[in-house]
Short mmCIF file of C-alpha atoms in Angstrom, two decimals:
data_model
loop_
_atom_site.label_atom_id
_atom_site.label_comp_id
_atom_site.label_asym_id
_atom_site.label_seq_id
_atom_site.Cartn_x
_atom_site.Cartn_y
_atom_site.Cartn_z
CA UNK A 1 108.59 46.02 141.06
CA UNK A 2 106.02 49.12 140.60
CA UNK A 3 107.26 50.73 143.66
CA UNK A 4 111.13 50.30 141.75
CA UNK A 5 109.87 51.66 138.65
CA UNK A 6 108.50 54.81 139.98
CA UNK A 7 112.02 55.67 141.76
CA UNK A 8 113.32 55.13 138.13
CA UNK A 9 111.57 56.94 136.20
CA UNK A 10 108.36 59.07 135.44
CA UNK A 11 104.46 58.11 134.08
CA UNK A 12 104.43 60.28 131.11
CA UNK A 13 101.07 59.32 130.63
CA UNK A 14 99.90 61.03 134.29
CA UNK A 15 97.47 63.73 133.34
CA UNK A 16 98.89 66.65 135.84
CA UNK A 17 101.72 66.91 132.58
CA UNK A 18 99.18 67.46 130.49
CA UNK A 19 98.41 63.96 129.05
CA UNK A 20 94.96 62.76 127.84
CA UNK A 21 93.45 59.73 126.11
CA UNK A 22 92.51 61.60 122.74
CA UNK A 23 91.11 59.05 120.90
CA UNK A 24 89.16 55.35 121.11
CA UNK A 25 87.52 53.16 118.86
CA UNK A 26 84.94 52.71 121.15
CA UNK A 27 84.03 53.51 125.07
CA UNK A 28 80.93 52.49 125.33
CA UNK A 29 81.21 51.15 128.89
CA UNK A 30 83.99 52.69 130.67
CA UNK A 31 85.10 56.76 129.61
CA UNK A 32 88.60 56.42 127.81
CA UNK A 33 89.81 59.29 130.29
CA UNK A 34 90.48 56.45 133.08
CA UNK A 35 92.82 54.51 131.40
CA UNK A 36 95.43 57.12 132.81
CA UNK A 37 94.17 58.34 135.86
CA UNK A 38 96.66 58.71 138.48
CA UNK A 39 94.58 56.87 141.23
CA UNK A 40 94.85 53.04 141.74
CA UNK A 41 92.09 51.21 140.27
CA UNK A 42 88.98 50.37 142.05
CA UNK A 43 86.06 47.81 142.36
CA UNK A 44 82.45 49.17 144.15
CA UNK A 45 79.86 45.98 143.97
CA UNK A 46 76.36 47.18 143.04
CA UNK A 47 77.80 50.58 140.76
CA UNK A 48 75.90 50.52 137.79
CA UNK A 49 75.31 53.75 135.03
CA UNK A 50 72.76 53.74 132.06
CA UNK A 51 75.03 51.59 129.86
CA UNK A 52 76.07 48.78 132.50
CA UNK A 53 78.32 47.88 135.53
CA UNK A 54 80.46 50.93 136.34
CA UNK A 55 84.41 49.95 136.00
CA UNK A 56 87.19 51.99 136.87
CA UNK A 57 89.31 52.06 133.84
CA UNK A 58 88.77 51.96 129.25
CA UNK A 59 86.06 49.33 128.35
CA UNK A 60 85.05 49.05 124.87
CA UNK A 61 81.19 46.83 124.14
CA UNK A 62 81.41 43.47 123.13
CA UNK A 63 82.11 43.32 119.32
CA UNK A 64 80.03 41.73 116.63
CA UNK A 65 81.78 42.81 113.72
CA UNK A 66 85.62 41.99 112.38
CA UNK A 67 88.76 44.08 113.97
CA UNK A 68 89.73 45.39 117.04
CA UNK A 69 89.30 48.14 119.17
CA UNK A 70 92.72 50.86 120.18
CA UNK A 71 93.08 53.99 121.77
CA UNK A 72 95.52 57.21 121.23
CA UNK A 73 97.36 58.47 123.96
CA UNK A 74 98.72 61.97 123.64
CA UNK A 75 101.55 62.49 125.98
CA UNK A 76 101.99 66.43 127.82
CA UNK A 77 105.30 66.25 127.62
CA UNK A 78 107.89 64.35 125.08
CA UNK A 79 109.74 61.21 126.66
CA UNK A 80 111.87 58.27 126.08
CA UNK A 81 109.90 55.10 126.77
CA UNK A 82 111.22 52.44 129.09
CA UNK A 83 108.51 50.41 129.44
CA UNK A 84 104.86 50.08 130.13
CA UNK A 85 102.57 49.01 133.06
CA UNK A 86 99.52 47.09 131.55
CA UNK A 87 96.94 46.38 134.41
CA UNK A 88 93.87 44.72 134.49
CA UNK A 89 92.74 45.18 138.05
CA UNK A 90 89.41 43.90 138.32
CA UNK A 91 88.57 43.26 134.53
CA UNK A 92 87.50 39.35 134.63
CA UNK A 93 85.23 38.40 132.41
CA UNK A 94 85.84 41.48 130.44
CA UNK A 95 89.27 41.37 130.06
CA UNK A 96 91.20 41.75 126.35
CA UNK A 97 93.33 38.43 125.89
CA UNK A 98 95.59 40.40 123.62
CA UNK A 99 97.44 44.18 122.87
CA UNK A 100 100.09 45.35 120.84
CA UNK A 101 101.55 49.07 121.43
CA UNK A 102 102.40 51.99 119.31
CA UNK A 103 104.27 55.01 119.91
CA UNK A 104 105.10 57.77 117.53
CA UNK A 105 106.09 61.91 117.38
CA UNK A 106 103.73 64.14 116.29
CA UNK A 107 102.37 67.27 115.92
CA UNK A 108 99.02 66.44 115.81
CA UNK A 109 96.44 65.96 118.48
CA UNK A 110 95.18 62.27 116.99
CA UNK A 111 98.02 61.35 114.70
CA UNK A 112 96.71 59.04 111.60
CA UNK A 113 97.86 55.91 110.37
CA UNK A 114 100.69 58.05 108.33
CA UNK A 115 102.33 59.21 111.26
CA UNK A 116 105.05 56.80 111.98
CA UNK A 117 104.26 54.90 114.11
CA UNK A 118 106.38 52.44 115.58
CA UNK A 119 105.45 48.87 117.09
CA UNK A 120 106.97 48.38 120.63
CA UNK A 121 105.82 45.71 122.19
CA UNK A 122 104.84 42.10 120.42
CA UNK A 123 101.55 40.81 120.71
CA UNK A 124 100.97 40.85 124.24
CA UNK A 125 99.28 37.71 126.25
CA UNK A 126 97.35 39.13 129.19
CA UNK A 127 94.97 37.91 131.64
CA UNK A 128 91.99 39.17 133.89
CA UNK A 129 93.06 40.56 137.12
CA UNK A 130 96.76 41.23 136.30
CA UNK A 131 99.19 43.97 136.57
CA UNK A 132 102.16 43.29 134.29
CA UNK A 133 105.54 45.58 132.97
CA UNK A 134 106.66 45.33 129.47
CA UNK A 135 109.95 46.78 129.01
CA UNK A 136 110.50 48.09 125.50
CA UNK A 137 113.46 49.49 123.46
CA UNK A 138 113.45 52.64 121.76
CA UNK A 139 115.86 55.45 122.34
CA UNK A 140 113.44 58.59 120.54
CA UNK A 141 111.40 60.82 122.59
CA UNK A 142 107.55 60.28 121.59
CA UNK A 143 104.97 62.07 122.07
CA UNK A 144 101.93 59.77 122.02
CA UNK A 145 100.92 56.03 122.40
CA UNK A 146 98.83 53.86 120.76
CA UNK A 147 96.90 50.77 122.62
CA UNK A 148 95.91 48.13 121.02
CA UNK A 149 93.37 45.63 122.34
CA UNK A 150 92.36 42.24 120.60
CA UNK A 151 89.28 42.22 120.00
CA UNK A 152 87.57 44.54 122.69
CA UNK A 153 87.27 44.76 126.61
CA UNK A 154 88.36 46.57 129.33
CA UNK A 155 92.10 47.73 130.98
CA UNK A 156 92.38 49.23 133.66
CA UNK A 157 94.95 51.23 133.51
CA UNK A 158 98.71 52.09 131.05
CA UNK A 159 101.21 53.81 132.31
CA UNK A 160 104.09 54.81 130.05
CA UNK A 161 107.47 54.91 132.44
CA UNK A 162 110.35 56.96 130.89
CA UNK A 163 112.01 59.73 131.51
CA UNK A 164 110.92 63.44 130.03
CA UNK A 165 113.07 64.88 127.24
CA UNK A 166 112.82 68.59 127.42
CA UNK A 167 113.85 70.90 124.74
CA UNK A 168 116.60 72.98 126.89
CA UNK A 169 118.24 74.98 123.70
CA UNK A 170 114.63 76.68 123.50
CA UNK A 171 115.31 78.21 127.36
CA UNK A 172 116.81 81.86 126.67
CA UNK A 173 120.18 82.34 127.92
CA UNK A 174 120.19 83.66 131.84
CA UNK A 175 116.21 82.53 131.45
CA UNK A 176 115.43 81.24 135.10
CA UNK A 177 113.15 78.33 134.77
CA UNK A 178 111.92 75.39 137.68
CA UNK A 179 115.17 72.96 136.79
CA UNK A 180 113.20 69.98 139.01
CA UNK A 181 110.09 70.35 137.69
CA UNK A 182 108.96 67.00 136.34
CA UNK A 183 107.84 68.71 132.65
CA UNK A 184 111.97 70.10 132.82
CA UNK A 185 112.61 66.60 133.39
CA UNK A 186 113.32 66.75 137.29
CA UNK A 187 112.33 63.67 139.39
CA UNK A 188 112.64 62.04 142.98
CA UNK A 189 115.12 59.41 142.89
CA UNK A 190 114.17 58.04 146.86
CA UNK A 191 113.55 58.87 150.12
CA UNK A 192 113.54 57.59 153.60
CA UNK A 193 109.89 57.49 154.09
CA UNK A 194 106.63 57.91 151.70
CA UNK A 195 104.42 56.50 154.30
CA UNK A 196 101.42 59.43 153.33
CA UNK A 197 102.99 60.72 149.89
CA UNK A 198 105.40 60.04 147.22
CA UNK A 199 108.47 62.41 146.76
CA UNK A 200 108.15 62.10 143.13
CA UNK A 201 104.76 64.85 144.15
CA UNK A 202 107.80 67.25 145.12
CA UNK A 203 108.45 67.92 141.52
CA UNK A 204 104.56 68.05 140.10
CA UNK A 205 103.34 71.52 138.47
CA UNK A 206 100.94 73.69 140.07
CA UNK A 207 100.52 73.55 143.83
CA UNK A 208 99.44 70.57 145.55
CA UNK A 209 95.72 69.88 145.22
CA UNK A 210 95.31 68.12 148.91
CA UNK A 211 97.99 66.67 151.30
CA UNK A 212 98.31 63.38 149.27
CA UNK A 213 99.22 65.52 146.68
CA UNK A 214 102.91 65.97 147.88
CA UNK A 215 105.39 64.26 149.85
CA UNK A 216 104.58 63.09 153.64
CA UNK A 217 106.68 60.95 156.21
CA UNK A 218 104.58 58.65 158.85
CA UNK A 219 105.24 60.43 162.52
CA UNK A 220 108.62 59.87 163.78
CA UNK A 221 108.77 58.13 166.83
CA UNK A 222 112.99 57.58 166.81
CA UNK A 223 115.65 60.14 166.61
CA UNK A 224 116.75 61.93 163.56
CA UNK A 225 114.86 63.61 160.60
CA UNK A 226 113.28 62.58 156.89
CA UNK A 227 114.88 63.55 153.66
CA UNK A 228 114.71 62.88 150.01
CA UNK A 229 117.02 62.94 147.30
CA UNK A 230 115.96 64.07 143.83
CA UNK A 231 117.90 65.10 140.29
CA UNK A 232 117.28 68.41 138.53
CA UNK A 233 116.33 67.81 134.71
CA UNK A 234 119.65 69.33 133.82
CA UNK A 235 122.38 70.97 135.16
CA UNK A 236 121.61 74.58 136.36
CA UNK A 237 122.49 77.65 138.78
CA UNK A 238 119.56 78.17 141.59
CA UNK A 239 119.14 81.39 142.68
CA UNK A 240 115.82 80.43 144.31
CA UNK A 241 114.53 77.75 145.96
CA UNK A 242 110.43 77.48 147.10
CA UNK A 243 109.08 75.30 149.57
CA UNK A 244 105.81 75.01 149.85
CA UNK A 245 103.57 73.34 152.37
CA UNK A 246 100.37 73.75 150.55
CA UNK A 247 97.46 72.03 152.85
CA UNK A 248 100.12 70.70 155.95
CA UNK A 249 98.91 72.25 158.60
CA UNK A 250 99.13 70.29 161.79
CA UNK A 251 101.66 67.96 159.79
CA UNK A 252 104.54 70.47 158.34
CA UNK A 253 108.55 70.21 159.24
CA UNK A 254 109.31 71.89 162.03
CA UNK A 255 112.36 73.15 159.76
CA UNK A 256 114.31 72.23 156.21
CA UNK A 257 117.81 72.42 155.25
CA UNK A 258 119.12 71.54 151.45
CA UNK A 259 122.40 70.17 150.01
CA UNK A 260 123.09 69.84 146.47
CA UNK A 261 125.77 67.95 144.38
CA UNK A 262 126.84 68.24 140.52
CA UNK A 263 127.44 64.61 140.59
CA UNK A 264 126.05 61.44 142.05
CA UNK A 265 126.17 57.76 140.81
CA UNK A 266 125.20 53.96 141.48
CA UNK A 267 121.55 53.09 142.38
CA UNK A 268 119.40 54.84 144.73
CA UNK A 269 120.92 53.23 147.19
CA UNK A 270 124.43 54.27 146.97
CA UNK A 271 123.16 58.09 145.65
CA UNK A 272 121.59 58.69 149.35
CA UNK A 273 124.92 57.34 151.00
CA UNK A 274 126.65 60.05 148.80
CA UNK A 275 123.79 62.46 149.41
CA UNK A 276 124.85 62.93 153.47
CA UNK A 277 127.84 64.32 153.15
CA UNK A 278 127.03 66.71 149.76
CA UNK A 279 127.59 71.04 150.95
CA UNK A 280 124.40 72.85 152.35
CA UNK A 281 123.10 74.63 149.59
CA UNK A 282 120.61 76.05 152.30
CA UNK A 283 121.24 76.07 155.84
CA UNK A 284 118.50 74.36 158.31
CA UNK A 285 115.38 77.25 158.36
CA UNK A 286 112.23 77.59 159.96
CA UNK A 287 109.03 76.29 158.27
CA UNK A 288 105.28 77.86 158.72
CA UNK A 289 102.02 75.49 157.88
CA UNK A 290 100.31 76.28 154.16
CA UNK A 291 102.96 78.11 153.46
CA UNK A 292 105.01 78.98 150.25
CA UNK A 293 108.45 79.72 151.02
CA UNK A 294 110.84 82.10 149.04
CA UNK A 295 114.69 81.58 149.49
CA UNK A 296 117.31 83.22 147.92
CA UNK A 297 119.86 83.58 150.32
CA UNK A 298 121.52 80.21 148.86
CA UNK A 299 125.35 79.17 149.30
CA UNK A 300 127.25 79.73 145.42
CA UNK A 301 127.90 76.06 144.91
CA UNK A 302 128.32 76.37 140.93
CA UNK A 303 126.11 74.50 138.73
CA UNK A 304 124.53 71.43 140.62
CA UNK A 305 122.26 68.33 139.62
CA UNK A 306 120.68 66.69 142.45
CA UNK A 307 119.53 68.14 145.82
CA UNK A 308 118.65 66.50 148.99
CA UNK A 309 115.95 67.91 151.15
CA UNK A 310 116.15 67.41 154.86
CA UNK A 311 113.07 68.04 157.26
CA UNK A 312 113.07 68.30 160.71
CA UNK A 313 111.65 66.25 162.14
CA UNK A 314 109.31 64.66 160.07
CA UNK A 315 106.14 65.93 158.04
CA UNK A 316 104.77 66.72 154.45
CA UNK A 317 105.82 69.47 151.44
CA UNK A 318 103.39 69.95 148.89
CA UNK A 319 106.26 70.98 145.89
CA UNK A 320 109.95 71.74 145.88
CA UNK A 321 110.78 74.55 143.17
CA UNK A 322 114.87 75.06 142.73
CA UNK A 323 114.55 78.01 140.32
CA UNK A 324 117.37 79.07 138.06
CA UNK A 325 119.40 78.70 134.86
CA UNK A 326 120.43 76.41 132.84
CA UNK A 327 124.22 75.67 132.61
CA UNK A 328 125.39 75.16 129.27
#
């Protein structure tokens, strides 16, 4: 199911947007910050700091006094929610039997109890040790979440799936902007292989921090070559596309070729069937290792919405930029 949900859609809670836990009640035994950090969680026997057993995720103290404890969650960029992962990896005896969500739109960095905010979910059952997804309807973009947690304890993690909603009538008219980046609301939809590294990386700001930072295929032992199919946040003109193989050194494509397509439909599935015969937007070129790679010599193709990048063979990319503007 998780591995479904991330071809679907984005974490809007992942920090590289921007996100951050801006507010708890109480963190007494576990920093809030983890709640959203982009690494599985983790369990190491015999960790202990100056307040307790080290745990990998939001723990508030046991509570003596009436209410509950709750966290605010202050997205980077504004999204419609589709749901939320709740996980409770390695929280036992320490575990909250209860939550409730919140999600609201505000301009403020800790929005108070005025703010509007809107209950999601109902009052959530969970258990110790779990990893659930509670789908939610509610078609406004938000830009922060509230966790609540009955009475006190520890999650591990919350991640907010949905989609980005940028603002596009605020891009300038012929302004050239990164149409897949993930903050523009660009996102991998699925690829042949994410043995080493996810293609949803591809889209990620700034340049890859180490090689699990991007997108990597196992070795290929077999003929043929690895590709991935992702959809620009809107439709758009490119007039450049960057490919960079940030930290692939003995593990780049030999080469990369693009096609690109103003329409696709059906699941992932039936988009990558379609995706094989879509025109080259940029013919099969040579790749170096760490690299960034400017190319503007692109085929005019008119406005397009989802690309498929082909390597050759096999290999990692740190990002994918397809630079240009905005069709209106």
């Amino acid at each position: 199911m998780f591995d479904d949900l991330r071809r679907r859609y984005v974490d809007l809670a992942q920090p590289r947007l921007g996100s951050e836990v801006v507010f708890a009640t109480d963190d007494f035994f576990a920093d809030k910050a983890r709640l959203i950090s982009p690494a599985e969680p983790v369990f190491i026997p015999g960790r202990y700091d100056d307040n307790g057993k080290w745990m990998d995720g939001w723990e508030s103290r046991r509570k003596r006094v009436p209410g509950h404890d709750w966290c605010v969650v202050r997205l980077g960029v504004a999204g419609v929610v589709a749901g939320f992962e709740v996980d409770t990896r390695h929280f036992t005896g320490n575990y909250p039997p209860g939550a409730e969500i919140e999600v609201c739109r505000s301009d403020e960095a800790v929005p108070g109890d005025d703010a509007g905010w809107v209950k999601v979910t109902p009052r959530l059952d969970l258990k110790g040790n779990d990893r659930v997804y509670v789908p939610v309807s509610h078609d406004a973009a938000v830009t922060h979440v509230r966790l609540h947690i009955f009475p006190d304890g520890g999650v591990a993690r919350l991640r907010v799936w949905g989609r980005v909603q940028p603002d596009f009538s605020a891009v300038g008219e012929g302004e050239v902007i990164d149409l897949l980046a993930m903050a523009w609301g660009g996102r991998g939809i699925v690829a042949n292989d994410e043995h080493f590294g996810r293609v949803e990386n591809l889209t990620a700001p700034g340049r890859g921090a180490d090689m699990g930072d991007g997108w990597e295929t196992r070795r290929r032992r077999e003929p043929g070559h690895d590709w991935a199919v992702l959809e620009l946040g809107t439709f758009g003109r490119i007039a450049e596309v960057v490919v960079d193989t940030a930290h692939f050194k003995g593990n780049y494509p030999d080469r990369c070729a693009l096609q690109a397509s103003a329409r696709a439909h059906g699941t992932p599935e039936e988009i990558a069937a379609q995706a094989e015969s879509w025109p080259v937007l940029l013919p099969e070129t040579k790749l170096q290792a760490d690299h960034v790679h400017i190319f503007r010599e692109l085929a005019d193709l008119g406005p397009i919405r989802f690309v498929r990048l082909n390597i050759y063979p096999d290999g990692g990319v740190s990002r994918l930029r397809l630079r240009g503007t905005v069709a209106r």
